[in-house]
PDB file of C-alpha atoms in Angstrom:
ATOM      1  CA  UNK A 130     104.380  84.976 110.069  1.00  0.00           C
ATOM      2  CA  UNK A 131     106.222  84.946 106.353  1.00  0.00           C
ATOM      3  CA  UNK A 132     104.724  88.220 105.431  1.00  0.00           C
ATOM      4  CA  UNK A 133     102.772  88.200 101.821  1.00  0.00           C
ATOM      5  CA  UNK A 134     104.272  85.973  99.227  1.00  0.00           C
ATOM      6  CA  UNK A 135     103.790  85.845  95.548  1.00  0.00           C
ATOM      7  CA  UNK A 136     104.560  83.345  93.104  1.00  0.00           C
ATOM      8  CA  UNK A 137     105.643  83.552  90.907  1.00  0.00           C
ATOM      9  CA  UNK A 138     108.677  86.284  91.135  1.00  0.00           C
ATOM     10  CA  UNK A 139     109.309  86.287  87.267  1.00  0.00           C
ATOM     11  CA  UNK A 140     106.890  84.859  84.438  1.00  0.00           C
ATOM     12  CA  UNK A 141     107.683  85.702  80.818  1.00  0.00           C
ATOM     13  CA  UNK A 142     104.992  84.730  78.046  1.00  0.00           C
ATOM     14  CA  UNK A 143     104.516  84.701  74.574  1.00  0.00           C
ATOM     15  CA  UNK A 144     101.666  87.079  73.391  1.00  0.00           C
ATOM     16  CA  UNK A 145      97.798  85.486  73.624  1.00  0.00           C
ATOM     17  CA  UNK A 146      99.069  82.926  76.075  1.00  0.00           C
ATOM     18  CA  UNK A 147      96.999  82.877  79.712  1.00  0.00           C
ATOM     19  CA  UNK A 148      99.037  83.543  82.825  1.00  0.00           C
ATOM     20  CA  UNK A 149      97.917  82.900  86.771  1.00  0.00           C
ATOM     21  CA  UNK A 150      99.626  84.520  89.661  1.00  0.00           C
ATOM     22  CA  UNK A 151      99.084  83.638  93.059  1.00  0.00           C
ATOM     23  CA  UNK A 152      99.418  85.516  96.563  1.00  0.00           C
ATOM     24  CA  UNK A 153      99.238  83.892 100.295  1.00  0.00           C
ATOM     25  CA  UNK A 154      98.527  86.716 102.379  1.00  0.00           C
ATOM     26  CA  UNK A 155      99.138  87.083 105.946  1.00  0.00           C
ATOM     27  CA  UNK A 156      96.952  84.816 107.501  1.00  0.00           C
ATOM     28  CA  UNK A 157      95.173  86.629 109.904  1.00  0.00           C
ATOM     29  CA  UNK A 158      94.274  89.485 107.375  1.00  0.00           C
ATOM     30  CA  UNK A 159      90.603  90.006 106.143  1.00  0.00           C
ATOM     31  CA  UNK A 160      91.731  92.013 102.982  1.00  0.00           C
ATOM     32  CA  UNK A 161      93.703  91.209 100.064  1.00  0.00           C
ATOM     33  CA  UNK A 162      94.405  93.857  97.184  1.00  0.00           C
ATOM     34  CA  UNK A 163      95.938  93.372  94.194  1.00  0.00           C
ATOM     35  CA  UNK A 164      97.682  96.207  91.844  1.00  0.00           C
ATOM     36  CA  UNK A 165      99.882  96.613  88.679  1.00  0.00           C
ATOM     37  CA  UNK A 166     102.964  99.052  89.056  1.00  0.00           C
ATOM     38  CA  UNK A 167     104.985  99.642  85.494  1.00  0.00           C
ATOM     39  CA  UNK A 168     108.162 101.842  85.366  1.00  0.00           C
ATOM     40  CA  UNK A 169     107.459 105.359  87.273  1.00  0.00           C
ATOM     41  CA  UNK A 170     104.430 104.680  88.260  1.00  0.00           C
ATOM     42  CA  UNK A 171     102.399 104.473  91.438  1.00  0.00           C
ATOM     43  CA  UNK A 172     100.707 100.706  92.242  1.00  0.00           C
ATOM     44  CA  UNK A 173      97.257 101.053  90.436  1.00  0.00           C
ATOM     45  CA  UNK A 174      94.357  99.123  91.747  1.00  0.00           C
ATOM     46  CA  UNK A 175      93.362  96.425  90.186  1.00  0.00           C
ATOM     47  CA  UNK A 176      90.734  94.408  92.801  1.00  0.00           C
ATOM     48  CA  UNK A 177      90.405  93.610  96.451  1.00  0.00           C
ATOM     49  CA  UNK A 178      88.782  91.402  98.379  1.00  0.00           C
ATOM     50  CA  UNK A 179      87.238  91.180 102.037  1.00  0.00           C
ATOM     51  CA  UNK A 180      87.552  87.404 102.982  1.00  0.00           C
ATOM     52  CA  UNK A 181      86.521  85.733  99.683  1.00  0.00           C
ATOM     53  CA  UNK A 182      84.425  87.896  99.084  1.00  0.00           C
ATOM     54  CA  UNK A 183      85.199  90.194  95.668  1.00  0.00           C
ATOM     55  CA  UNK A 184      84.163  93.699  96.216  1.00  0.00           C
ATOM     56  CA  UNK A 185      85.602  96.176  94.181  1.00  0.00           C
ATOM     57  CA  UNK A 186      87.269  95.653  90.692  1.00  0.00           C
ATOM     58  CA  UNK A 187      88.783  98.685  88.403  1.00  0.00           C
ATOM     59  CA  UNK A 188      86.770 100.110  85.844  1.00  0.00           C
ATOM     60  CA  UNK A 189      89.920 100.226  83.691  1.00  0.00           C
ATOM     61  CA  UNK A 190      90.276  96.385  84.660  1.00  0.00           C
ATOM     62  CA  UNK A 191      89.615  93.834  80.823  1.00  0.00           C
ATOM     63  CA  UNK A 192      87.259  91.190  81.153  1.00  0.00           C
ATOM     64  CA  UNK A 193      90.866  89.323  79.894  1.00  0.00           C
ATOM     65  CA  UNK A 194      91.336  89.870  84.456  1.00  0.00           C
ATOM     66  CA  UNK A 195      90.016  87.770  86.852  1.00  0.00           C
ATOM     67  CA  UNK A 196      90.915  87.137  90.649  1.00  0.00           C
ATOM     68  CA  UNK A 197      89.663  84.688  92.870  1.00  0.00           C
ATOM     69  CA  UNK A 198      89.943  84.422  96.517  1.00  0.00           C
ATOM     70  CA  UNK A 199      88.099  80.848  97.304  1.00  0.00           C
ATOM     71  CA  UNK A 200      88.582  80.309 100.832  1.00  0.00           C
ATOM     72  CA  UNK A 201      89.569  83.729 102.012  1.00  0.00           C
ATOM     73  CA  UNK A 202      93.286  82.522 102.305  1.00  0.00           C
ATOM     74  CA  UNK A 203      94.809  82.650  98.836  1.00  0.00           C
ATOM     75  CA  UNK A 204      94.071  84.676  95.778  1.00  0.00           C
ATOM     76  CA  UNK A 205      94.914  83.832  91.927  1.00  0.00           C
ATOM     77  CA  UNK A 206      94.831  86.519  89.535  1.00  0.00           C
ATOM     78  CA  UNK A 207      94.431  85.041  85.948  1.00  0.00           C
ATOM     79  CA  UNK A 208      94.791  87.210  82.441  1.00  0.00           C
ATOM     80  CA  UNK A 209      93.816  85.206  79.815  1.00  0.00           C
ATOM     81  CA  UNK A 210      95.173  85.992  76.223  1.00  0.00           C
ATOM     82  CA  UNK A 211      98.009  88.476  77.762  1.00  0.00           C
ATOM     83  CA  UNK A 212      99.017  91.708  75.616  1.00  0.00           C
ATOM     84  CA  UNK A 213     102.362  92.959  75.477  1.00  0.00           C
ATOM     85  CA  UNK A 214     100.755  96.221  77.426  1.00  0.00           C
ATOM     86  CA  UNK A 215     100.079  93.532  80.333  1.00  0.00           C
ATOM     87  CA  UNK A 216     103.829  93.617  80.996  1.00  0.00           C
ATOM     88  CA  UNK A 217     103.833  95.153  84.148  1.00  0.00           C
ATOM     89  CA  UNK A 218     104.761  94.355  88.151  1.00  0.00           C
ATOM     90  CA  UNK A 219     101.706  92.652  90.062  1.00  0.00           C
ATOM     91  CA  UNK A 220     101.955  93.648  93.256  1.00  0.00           C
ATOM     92  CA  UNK A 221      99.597  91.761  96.506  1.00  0.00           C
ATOM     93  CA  UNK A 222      99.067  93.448  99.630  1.00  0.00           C
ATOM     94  CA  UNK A 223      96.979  92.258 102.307  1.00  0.00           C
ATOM     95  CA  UNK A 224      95.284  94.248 105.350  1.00  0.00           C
ATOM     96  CA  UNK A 225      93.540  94.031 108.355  1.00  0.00           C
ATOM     97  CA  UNK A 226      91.025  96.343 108.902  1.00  0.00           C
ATOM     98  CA  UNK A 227      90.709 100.165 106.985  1.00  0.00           C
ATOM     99  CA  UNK A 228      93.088 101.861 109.407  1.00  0.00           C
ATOM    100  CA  UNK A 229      95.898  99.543 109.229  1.00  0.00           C
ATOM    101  CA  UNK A 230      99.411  99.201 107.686  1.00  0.00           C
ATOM    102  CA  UNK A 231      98.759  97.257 104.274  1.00  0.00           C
ATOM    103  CA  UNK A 232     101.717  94.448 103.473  1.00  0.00           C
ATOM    104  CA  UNK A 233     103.308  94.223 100.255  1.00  0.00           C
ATOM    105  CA  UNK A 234     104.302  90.774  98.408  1.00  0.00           C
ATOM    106  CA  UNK A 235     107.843  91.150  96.663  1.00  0.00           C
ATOM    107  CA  UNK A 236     105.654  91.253  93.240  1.00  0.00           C
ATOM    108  CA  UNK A 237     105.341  89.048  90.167  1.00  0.00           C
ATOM    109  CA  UNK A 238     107.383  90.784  87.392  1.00  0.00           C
ATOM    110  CA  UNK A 239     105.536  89.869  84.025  1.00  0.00           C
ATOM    111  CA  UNK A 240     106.949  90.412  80.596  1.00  0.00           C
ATOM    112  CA  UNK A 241     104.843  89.375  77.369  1.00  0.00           C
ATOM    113  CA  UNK A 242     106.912  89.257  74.153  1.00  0.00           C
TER     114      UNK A 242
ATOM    115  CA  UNK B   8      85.487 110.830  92.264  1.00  0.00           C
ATOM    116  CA  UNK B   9      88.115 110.295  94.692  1.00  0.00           C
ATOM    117  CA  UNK B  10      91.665 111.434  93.750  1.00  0.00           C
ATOM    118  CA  UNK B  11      95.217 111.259  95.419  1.00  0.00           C
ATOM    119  CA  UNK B  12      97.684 113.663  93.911  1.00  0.00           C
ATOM    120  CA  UNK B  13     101.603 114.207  94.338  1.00  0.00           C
ATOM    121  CA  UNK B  14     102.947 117.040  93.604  1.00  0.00           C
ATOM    122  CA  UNK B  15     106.374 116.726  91.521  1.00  0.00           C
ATOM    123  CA  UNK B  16     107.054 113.443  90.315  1.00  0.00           C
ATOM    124  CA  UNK B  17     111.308 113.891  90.759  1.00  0.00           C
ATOM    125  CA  UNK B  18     112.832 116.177  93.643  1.00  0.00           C
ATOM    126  CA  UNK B  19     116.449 116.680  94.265  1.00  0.00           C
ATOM    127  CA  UNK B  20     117.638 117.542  97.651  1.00  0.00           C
ATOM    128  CA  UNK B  21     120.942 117.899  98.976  1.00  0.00           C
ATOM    129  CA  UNK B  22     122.404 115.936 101.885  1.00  0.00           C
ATOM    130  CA  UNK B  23     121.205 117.459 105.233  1.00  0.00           C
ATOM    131  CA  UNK B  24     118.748 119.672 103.634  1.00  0.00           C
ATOM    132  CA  UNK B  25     114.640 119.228 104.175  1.00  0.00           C
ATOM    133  CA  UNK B  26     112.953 116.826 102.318  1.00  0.00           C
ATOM    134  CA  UNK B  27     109.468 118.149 101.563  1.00  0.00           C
ATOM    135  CA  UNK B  28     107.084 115.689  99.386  1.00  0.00           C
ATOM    136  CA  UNK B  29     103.757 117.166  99.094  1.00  0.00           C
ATOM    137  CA  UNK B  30     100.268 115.061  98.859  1.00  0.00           C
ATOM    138  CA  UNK B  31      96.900 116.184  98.492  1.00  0.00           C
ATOM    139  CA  UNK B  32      93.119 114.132  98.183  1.00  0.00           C
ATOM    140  CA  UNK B  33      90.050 115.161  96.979  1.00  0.00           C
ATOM    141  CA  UNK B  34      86.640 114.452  99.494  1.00  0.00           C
ATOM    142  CA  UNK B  35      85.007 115.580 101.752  1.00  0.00           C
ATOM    143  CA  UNK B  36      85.368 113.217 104.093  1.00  0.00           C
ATOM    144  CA  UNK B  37      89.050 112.897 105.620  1.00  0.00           C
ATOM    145  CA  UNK B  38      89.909 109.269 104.964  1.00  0.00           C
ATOM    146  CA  UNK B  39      92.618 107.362 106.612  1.00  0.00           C
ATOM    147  CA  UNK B  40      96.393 108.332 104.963  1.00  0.00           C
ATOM    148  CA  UNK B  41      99.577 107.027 104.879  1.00  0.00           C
ATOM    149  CA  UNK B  42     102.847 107.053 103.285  1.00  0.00           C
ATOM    150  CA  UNK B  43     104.654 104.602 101.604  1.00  0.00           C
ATOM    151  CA  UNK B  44     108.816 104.376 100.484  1.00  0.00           C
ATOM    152  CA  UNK B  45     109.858 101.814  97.905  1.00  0.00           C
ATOM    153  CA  UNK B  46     113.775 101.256  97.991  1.00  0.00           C
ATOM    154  CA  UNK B  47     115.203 100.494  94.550  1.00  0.00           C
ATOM    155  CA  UNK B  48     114.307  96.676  93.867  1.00  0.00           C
ATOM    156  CA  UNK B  49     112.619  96.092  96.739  1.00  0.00           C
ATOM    157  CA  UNK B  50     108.713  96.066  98.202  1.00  0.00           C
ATOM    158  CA  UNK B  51     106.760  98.876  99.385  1.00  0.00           C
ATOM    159  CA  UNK B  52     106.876  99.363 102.892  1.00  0.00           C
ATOM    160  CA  UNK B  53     105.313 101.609 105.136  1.00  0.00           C
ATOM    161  CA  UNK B  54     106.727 104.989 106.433  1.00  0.00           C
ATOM    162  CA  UNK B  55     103.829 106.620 108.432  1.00  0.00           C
ATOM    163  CA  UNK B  56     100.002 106.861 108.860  1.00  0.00           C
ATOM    164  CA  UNK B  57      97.355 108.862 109.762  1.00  0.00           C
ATOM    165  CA  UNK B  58      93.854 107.295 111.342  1.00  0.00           C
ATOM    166  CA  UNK B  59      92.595 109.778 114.001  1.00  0.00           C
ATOM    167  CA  UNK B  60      94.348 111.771 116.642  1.00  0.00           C
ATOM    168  CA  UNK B  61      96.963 113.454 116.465  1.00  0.00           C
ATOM    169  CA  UNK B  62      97.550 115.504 112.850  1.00  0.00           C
ATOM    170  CA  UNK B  63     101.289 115.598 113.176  1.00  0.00           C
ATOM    171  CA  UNK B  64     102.364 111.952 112.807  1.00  0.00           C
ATOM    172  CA  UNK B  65     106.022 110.855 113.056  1.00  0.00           C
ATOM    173  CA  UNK B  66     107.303 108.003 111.061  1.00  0.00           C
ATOM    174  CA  UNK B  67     110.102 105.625 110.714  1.00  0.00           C
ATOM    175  CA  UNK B  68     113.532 106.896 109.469  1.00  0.00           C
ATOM    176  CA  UNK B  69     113.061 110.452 111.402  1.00  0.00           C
ATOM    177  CA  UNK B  70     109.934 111.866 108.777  1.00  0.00           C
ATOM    178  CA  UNK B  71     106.899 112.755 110.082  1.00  0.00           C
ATOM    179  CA  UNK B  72     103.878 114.317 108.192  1.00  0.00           C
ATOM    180  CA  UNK B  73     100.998 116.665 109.173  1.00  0.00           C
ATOM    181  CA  UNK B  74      97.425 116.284 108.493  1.00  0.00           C
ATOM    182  CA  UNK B  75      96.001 119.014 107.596  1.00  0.00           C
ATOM    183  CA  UNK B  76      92.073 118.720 106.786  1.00  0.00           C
ATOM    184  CA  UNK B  77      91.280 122.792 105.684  1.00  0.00           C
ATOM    185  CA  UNK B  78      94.027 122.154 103.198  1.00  0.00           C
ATOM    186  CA  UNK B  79      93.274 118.345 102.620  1.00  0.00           C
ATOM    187  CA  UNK B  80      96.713 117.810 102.065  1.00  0.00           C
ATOM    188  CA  UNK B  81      98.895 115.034 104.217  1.00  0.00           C
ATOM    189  CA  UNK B  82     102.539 116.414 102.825  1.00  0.00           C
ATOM    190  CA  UNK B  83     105.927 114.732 104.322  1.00  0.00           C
ATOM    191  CA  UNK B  84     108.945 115.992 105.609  1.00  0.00           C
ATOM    192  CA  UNK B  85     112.185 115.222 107.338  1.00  0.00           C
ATOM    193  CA  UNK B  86     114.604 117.646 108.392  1.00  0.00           C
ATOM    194  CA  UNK B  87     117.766 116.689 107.306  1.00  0.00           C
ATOM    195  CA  UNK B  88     117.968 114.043 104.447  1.00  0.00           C
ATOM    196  CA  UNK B  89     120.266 111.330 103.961  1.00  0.00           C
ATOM    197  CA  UNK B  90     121.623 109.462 101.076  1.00  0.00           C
ATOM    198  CA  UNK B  91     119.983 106.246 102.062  1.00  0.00           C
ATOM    199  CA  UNK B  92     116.700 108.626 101.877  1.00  0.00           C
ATOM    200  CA  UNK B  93     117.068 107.862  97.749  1.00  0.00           C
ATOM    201  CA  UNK B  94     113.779 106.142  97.347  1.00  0.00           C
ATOM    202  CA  UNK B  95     110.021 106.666  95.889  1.00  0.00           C
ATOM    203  CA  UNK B  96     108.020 107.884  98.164  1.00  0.00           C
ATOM    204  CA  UNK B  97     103.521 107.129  97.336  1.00  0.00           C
ATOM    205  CA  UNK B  98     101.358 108.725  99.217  1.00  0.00           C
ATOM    206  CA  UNK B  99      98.329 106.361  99.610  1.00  0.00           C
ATOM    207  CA  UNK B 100      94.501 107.228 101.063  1.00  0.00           C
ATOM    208  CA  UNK B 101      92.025 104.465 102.436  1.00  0.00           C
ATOM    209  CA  UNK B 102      88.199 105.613 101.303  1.00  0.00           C
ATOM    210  CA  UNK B 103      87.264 102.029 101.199  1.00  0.00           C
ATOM    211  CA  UNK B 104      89.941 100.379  99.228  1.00  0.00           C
ATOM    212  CA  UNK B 105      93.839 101.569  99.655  1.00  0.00           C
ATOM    213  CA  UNK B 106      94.525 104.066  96.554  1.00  0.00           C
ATOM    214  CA  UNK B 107      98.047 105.571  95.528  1.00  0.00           C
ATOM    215  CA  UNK B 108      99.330 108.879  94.031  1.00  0.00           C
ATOM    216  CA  UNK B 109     101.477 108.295  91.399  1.00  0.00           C
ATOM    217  CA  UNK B 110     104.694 108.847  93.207  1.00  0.00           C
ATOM    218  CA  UNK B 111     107.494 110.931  93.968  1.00  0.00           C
ATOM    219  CA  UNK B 112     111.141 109.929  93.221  1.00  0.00           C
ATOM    220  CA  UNK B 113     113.445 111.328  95.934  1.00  0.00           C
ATOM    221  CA  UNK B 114     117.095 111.869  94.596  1.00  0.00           C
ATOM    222  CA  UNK B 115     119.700 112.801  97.304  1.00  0.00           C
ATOM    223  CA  UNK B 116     122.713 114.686  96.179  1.00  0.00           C
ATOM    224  CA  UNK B 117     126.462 115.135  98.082  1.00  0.00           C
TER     225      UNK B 117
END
């Protein structure tokens, strides 16, 4: 067991350009969340996902986000047309079951200029 | 709707002095509660949790925190602090999906 890794650890973009991170949970774990931490700031939700199955996304969340989680392995989160107020960490964590410690990736650190 | 809050976003202890990070939610229903340190640079990892049992739950790195459902309020303390105890500290709740409270950065003086 690797733990949760993200890829990839750095991405910097020029403004309207699309970006896709992805996260490889640990395997055995139903749940896979995905959040945005800036500067300060606690990790807010973004979406999660029980198997592949999407069941929650943020309110706050632009149609410009979209996660996938095909097989119930891997997830992608995509932002198409990135805004310099997307510059933010994008933290993974994955889970299994309610009740149980939730594993952090290292983050993908995204600036937009 | 469902809130975590942290009270204080910076607190300033000194070395061997209590540490005393305070979190409260909003339902009615107790939901499952943990805490969470993030070391400068590095991931969040777990400190401590609270599922069902017993309220007064003891965590890695000597803290412990006390459930506490008339006050809904899960707050954390360790008696004597330490420098390496310089860290933010999130308070986190489980009412379906894992939510945070914004934080509390812990600054540890000589």
């Amino acid at each position: 067991d690797t733990g949760v890794s993200q890829n990839p650890r750095h991405k910097i973009t020029k403004r309207g350009q699309n970006v896709t991170f992805r996260c490889d949970p640990i395997s055995e774990h139903n749940r896979l969340y995905w959040y945005r931490q800036t500067l300060g700031q606690g990790p807010e939700f973004l979406t999660y996902f029980q198997n592949e199955a999407q069941l929650e996304k943020s309110r706050l969340l632009s149609d410009r986000f979209s996660a996938e989680r095909p097989k119930g392995s891997f997830s992608t989160l995509e932002i198409q047309r990135t805004e310099q107020g997307d510059s933010a960490m994008y933290l993974c964590a994955s889970q299994q079951g309610m009740n149980t410690e939730a594993f952090f990736g290292q983050g993908t650190r995204l600036t937009v200029v | 709707a469902q809130s975590v809050t942290q009270l204080g976003s910076h607190v300033s202890v000194s070395e061997g002095a209590l540490v005393l990070l305070r979190c409260n939610y909003s339902s009615s229903v107790p939901p499952y509660l943990f805490w969470y340190v993030q070391y400068p640079n590095q991931g969040l990892q777990l400190l401590l949790k609270y599922t069902t049992g017993a309220t007064l739950v003891k965590g890695i790195n000597g803290f412990e925190a006390e459930f506490k459902k008339s006050e809904t309020s899960f707050h954390l303390t360790k008696p004597s602090a330490h420098m390496s105890d310089a860290a933010e500290y999130f308070c986190a709740v489980h009412w379906g999906k894992l939510q945070f409270g914004a934080g509390t950065q812990v600054v540890v003086t000589p």
